[in-house]
Coordinates of C-alpha atoms and ligand atoms in Angstrom, one line a residue:
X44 CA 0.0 0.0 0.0
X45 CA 2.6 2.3 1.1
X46 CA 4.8 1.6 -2.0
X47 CA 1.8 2.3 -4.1
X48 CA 0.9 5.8 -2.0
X49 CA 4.6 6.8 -3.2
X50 CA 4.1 5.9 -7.2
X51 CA 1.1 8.4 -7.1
X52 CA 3.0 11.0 -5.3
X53 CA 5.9 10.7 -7.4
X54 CA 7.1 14.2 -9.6
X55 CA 10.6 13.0 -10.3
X56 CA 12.0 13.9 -6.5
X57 CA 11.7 10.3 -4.6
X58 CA 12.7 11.9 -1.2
X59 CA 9.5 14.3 -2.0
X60 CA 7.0 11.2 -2.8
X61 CA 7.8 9.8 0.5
X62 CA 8.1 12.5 2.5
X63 CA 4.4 13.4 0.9
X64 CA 2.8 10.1 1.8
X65 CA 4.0 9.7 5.5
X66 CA 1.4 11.9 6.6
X67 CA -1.5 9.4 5.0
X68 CA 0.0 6.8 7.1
X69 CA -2.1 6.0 10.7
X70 CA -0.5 3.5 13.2
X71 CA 3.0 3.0 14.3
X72 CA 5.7 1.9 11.3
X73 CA 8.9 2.1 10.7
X74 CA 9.6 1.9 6.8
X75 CA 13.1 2.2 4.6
X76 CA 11.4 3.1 0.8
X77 CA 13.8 2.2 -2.0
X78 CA 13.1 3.1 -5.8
X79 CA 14.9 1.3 -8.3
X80 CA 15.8 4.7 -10.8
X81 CA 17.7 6.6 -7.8
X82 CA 20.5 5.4 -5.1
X83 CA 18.4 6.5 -2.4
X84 CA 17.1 5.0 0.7
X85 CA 14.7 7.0 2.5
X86 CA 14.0 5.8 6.4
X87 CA 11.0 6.9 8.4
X88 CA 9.9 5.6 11.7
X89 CA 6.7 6.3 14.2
X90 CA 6.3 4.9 17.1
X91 CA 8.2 1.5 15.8
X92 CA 12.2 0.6 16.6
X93 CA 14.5 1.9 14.1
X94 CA 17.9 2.6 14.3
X95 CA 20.8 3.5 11.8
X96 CA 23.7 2.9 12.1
X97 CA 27.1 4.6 10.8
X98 CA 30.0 3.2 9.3
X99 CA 32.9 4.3 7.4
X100 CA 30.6 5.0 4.0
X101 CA 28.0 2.7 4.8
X102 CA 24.8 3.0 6.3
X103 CA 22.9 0.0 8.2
X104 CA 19.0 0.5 8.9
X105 CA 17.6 -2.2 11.1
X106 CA 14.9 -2.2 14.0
X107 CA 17.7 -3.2 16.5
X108 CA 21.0 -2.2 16.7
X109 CA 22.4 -5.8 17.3
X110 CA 23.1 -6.8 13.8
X111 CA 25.4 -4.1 12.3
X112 CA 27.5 -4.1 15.2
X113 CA 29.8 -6.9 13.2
X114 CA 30.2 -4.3 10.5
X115 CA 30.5 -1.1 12.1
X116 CA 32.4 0.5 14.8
X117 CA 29.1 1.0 17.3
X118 CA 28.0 4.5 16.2
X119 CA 24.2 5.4 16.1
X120 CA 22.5 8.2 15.1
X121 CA 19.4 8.8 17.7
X122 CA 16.5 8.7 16.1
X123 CA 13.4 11.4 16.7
X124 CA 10.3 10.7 16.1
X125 CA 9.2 12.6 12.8
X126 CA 12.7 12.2 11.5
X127 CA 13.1 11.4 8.0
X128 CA 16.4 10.2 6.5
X129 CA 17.8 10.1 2.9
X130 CA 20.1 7.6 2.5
X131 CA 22.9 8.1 -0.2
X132 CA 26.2 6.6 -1.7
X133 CA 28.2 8.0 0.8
X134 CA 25.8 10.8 2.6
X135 CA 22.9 10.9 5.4
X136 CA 20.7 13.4 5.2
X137 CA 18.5 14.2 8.0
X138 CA 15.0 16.2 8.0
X139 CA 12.3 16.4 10.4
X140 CA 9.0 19.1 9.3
X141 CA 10.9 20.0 6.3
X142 CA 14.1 21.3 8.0
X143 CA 17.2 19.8 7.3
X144 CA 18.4 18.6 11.4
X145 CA 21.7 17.4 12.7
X146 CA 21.3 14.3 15.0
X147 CA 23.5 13.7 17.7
X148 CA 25.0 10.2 18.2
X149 CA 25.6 7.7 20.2
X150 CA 28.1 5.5 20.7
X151 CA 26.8 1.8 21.7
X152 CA 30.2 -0.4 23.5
X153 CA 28.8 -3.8 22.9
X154 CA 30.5 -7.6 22.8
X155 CA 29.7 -9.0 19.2
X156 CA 31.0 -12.0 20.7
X157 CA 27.8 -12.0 23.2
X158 CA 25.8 -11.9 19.9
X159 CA 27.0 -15.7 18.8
X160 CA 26.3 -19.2 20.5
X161 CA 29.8 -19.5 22.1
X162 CA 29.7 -23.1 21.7
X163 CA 26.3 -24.1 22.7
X164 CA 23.1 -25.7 20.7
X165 CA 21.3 -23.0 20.8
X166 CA 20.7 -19.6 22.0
X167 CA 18.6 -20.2 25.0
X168 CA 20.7 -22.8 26.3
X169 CA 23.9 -20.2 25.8
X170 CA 21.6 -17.7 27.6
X171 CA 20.3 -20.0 30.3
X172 CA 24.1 -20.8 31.6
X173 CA 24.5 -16.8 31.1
X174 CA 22.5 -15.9 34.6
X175 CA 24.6 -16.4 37.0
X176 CA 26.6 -13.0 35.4
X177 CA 23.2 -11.8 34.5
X178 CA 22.7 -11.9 38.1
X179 CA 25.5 -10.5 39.6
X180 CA 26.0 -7.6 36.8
X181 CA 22.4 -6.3 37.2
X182 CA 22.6 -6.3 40.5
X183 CA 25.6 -4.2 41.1
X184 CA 23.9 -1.9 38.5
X185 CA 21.2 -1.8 40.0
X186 CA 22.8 -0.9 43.3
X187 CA 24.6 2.0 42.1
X188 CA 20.9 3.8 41.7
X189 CA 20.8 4.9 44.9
X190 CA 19.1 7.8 44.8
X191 CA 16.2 5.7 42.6
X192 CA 15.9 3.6 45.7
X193 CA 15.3 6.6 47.8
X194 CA 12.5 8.0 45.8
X195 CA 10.9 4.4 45.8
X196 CA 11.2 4.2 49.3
X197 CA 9.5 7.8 50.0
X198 CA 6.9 6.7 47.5
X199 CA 3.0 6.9 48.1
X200 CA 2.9 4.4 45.5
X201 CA 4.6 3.1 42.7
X202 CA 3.6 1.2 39.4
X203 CA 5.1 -1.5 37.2
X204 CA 3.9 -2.2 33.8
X205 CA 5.1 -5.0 31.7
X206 CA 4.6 -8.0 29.5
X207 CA 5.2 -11.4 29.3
X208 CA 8.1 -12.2 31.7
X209 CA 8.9 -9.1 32.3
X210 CA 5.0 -8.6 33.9
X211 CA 6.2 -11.8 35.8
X212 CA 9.1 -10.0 37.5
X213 CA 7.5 -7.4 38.2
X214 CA 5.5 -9.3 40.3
X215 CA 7.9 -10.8 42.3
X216 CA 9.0 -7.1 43.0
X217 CA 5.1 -6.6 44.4
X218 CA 5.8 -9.1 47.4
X219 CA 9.2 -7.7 48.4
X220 CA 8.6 -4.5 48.5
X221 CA 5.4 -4.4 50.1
X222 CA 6.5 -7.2 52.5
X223 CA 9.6 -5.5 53.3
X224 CA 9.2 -1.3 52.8
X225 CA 5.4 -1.1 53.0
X226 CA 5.1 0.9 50.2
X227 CA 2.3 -0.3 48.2
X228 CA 2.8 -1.4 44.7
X229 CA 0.6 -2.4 41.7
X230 CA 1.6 -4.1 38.8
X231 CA -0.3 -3.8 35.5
X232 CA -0.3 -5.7 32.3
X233 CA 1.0 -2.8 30.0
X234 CA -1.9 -4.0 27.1
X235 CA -4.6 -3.1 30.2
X236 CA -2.9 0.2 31.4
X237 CA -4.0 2.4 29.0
X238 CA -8.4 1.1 30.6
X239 CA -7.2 1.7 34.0
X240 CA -6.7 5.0 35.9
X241 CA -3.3 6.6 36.3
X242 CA -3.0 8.0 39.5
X243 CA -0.4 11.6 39.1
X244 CA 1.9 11.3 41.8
X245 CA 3.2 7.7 41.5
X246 CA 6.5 6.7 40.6
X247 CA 6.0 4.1 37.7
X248 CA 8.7 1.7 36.2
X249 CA 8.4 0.0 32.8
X250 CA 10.0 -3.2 32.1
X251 CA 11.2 -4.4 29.5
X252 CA 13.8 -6.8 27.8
X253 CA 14.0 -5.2 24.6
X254 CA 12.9 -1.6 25.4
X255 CA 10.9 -1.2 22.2
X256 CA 7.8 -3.2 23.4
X257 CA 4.8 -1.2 21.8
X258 CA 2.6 -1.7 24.3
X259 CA 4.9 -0.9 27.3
X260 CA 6.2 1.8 25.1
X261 CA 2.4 3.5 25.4
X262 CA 1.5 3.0 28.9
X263 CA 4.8 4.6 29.4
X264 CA 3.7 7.4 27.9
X265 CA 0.2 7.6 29.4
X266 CA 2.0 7.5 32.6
X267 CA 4.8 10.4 31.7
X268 CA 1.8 12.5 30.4
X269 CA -0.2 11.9 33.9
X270 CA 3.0 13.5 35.5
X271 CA 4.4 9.9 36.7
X272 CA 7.7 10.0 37.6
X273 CA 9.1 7.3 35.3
X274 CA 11.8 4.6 35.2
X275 CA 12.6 1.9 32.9
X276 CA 14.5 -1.3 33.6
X277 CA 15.8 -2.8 30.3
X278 CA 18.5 -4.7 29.2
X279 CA 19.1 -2.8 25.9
X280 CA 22.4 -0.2 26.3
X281 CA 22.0 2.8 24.6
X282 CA 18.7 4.3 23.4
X283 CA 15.9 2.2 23.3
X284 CA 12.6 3.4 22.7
X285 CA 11.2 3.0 26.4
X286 CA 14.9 4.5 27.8
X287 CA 14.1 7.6 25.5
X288 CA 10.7 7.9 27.0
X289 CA 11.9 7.5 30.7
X290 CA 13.0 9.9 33.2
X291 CA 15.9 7.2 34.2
X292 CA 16.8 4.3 33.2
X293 CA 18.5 0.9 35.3
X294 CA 20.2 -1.5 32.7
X295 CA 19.8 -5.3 33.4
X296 CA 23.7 -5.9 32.6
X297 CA 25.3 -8.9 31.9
X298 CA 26.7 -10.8 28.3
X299 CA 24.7 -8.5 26.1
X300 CA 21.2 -9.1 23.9
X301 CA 19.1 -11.7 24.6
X302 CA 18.6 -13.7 20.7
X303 CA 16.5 -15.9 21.9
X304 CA 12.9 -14.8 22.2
X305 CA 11.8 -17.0 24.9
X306 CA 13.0 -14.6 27.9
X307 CA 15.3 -17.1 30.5
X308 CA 18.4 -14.4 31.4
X309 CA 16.5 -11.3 31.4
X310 CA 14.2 -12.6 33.5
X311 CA 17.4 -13.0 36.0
X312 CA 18.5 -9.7 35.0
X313 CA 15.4 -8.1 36.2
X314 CA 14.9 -10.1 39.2
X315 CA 18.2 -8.8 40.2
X316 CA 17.7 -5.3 39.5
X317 CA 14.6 -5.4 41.8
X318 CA 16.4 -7.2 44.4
X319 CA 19.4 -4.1 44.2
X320 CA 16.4 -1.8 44.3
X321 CA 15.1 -3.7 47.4
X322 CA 18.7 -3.6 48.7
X323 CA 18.5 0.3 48.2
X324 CA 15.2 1.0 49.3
X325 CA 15.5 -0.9 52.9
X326 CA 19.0 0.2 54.0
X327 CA 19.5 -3.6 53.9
X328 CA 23.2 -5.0 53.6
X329 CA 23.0 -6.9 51.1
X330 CA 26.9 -7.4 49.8
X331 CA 26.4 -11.5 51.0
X332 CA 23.5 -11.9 48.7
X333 CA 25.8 -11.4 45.3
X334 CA 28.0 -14.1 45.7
X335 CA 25.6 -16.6 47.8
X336 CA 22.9 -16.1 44.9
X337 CA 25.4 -16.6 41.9
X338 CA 27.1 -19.5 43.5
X339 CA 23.1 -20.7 43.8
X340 CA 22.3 -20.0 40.3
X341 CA 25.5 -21.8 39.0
X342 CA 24.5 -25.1 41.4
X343 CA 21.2 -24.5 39.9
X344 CA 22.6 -25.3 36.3
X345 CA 24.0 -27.9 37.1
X346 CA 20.7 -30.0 39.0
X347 CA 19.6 -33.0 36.6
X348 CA 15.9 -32.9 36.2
X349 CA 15.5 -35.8 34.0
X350 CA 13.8 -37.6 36.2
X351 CA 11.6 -34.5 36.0
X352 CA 11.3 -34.5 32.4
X353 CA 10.3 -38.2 32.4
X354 CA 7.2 -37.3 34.2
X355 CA 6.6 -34.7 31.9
X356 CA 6.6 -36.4 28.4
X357 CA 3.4 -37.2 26.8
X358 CA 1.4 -34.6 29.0
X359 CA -0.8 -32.4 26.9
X360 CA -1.5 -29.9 29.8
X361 CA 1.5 -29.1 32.9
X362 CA 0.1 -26.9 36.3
X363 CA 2.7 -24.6 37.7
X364 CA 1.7 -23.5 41.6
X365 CA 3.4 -21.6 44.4
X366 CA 1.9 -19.2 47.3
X367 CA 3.5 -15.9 47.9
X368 CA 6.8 -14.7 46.0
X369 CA 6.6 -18.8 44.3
X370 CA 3.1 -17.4 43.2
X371 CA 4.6 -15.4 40.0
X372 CA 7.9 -18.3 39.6
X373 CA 4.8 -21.0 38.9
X374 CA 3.6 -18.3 36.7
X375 CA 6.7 -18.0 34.8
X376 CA 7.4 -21.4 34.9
X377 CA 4.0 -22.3 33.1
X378 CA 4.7 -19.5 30.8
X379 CA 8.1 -20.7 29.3
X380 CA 6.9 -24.0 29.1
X381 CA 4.0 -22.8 26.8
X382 CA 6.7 -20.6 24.5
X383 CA 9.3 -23.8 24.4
X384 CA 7.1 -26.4 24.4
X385 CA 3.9 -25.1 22.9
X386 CA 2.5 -27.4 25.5
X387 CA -0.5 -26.1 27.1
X388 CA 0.6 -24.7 31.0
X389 CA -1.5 -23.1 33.8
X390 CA 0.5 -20.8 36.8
X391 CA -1.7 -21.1 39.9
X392 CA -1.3 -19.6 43.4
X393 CA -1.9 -22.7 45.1
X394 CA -4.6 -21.2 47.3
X395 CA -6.8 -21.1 44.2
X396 CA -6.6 -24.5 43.5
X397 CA -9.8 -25.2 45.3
X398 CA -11.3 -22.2 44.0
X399 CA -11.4 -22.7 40.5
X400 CA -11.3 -25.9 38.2
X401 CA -8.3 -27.3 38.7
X402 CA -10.0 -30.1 40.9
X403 CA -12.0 -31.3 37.9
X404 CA -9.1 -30.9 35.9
X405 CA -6.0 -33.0 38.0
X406 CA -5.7 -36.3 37.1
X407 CA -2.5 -38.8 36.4
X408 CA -2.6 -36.9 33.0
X409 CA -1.7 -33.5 33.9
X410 CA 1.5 -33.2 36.0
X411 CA 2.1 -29.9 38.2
X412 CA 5.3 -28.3 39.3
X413 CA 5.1 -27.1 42.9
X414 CA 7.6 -24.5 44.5
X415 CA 7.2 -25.6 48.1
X416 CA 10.2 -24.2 50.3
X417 CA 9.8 -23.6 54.2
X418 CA 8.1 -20.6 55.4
X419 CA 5.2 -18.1 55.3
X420 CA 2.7 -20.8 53.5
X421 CA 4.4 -24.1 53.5
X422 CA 2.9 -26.0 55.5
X423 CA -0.9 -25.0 53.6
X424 CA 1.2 -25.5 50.7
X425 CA 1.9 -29.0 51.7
X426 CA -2.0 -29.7 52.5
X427 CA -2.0 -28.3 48.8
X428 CA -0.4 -30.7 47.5
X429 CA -1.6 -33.5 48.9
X430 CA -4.9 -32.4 47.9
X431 CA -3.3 -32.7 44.2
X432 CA -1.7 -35.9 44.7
X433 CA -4.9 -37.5 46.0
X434 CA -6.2 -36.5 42.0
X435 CA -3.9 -38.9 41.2
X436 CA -1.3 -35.8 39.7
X437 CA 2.4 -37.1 39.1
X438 CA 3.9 -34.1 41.5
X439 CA 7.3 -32.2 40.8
X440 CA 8.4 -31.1 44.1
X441 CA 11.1 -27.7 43.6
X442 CA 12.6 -27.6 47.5
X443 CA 15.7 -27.7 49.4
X444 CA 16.8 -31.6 49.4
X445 CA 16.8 -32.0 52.9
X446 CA 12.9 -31.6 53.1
X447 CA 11.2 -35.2 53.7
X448 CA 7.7 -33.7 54.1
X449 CA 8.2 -32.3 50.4
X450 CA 9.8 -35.7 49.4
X451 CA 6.8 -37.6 51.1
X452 CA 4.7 -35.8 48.8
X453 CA 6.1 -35.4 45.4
X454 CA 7.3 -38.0 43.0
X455 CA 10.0 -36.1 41.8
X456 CA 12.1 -33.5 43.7
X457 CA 14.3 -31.2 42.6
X458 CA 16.3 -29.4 45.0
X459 CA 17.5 -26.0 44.9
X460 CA 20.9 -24.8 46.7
X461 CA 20.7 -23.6 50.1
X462 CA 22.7 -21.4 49.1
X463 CA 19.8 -19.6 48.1
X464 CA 18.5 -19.3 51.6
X465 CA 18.8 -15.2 51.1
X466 CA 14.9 -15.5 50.2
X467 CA 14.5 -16.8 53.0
X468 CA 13.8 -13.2 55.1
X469 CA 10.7 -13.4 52.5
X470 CA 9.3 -16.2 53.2
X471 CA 9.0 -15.5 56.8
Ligands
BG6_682 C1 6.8 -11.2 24.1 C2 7.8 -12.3 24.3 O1 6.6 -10.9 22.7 O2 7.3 -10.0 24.7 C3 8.0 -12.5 25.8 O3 7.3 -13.5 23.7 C4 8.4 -11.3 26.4 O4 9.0 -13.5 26.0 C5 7.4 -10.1 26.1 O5 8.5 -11.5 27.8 C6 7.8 -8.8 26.7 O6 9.0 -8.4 26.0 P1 9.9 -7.2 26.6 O7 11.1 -7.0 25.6 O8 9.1 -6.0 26.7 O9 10.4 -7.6 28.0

């Protein structure tokens, strides 16, 4: 449609035709419009990701500035909205409401290395045995932001809005904070914040892996435009879309982009940068927790859960529960195993078991994964559980190994590190 829209505007100046037909277009786009008489390239964006980036007489336009970073030397031109660009042999030329502008740029210090499989299968697996640097790089980062801890901490009330796993840390950041500052936090799906009301004088963060996610991107906006202080955690360096849009920004750090688009290290990263924002936001000395949760993580990798797996196989729908912060983990957990597997999953906060129709549901057919680890709901957790198992449900048990009540229960456990015992001042 678009390409047609030019032909008819076309008077022999292909920069003009383009230029003329932008403001037909409704909706977000990013489009690069090449005609096959000239040697131009003209770029236009709204509302969508692109970036360009500059090389010694080349010119890469892309919607993420992970690619041309093999080929040029990191340099990026930041992008305005309205901006149009004529590419040339050679030249850039930048416009925006019919002036010619000069952009400033950025420089973006990033690993290609981080950008191939480093020896593993595939990209998730690389960026599964990534987190335990995920981990500790996002949350030194996020420790330095002191002063974003303070405002949280003096906050009436704050906001998170994500989606997909991000939405699912976010959560987890619901149950610390609230448990451990009192300050009263709500998290939104960013698709739904746009129908719900935005309170002025909140501080709201946006999450989000790749910074450009359009919905997150708007609610971000709604918020800025009530007069929200706003924050973004993402793990993109160096002008996303969402970082543009934010007062501040915390990076998620650690061995760059995340390829694959199942989130499994971001998730990490973000987990950590709430826990460095907890850290912050309680006084709370915290310097143990980097290397005890790390050296957890890394046991963590290691754990065979084949016998897991085995009970698995063959199911056609999986039940993930937990009560309190294992609440959003069981909701995580069922969502990676719908994007991996495409097998059907449900997250439950095991509470609600009884409450909706998971009763009818259970049977030897459909396994659940329980995160059951001792305090504040365990042992209702337990009579959870047993209530499953008497449906006849093959039961994964996620718990520390020494736990016989878990064992008694579950067919399968697998056991996580105590190393990890610095959750434990949240399960209380
Ligand atoms: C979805 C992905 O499209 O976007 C999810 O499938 C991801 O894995 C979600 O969690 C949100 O992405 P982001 O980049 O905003 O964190």
């Amino acid at each position: 449609m678009i390409a047609h829209l030019i032909e008819e505007a076309w008077e022999g100046d292909f920069a003009a035709a383009v230029r003329g037909v932008l403001p037909l277009l409704e909706g977000s786009y990013a489009i690069l419009a090449l005609c096959a008489d000239t040697d131009e390239v003209v770029a236009a964006r709204e509302r969508s990701p692109l970036v360009l980036g500059l090389g010694d007489d080349e010119f890469f336009a892309c919607s993420d500035a992970t690619p041309p970073l093999s080929h040029i030397p990191g340099i990026f031109w930041s992008w305005k909205t309205g901006d149009l660009a004529v590419i040339r042999r050679g030249s850039v030329a930048v416009e925006n409401g019919g002036e010619t502008v000069v952009r400033e740029t950025t420089y973006i210090d990033y690993d290609v290395e981080a950008s191939r499989k480093g020896g593993f299968e595939h990209f998730m697996l690389k960026e599964i045995f990534e987190q335990p640097d995920v981990f500790q790089q996002s949350f030194r980062l996020a420790c330095k932001h002191h002063g974003i801890s303070m405002l949280l901490s003096r906050a009436r009330g704050i906001s998170v809005i994500a989606c997909g796993t991000s939405y699912n840390a976010a959560l987890l950041f619901r149950y610390f904070v609230e448990k451990e500052c009192g300050v009263p936090v709500r998290v939104d799906l960013a698709s739904e914040y746009r129908y719900l009301s935005t309170p002025g004088d909140e501080i709201v963060i946006a999450v989000s892996q790749s910074g450009e996610t359009a919905d997150t991107l708007s609610a971000l906006k709604k918020a800025a435009s009530s007069n929200c202080a706003t924050i973004a955690i993402t793990n993109v360096q160096g002008g996303s879309s969402i970082t543009r849009a934010a007062d501040d920004t915390i990076y998620t750090g650690g061995a760059g982009p995340e390829i694959s688009v199942a989130a499994t290290k971001s998730y990490m990263g973000q987990y950590a940068a709430f826990v460095g924002l907890l850290a912050g936001m309680s006084c709370s000395d915290m310097s143990a927790v980097e290397r005890s949760v790390r050296q957890a993580i890394e046991e963590s990798l290691l754990t065979d859960v084949n016998e897991a797996v085995s009970l698995c196989v063959g199911a056609s729908t999986l039940f993930y529960v937990g009560r309190g912060i294992f609440y959003p983990v069981a909701l995580e957990g069922a969502l990676k195993m719908k994007e991996i597997s495409y097998i059907h999953a449900e997250g439950y906060a095991a509470g609600e078991i009884k409450h909706g129709p998971p009763f009818a549901l259970l049977s030897k057919d459909t396994p659940a994964v329980a995160v059951c680890l001792p305090g504040d709901g365990y042992q209702s957790m337990l009579g959870n559980l047993r209530e499953m198992k008497a449906r006849g449900t093959p039961l994964i048990g996620i718990g520390y190994g020494d736990d016989i009540d878990l064992q008694d229960v579950a067919d399968v456990c697998i056991p996580v590190p105590p190393k990890g015992t610095h959750m434990r001042r949240w399960l209380r």
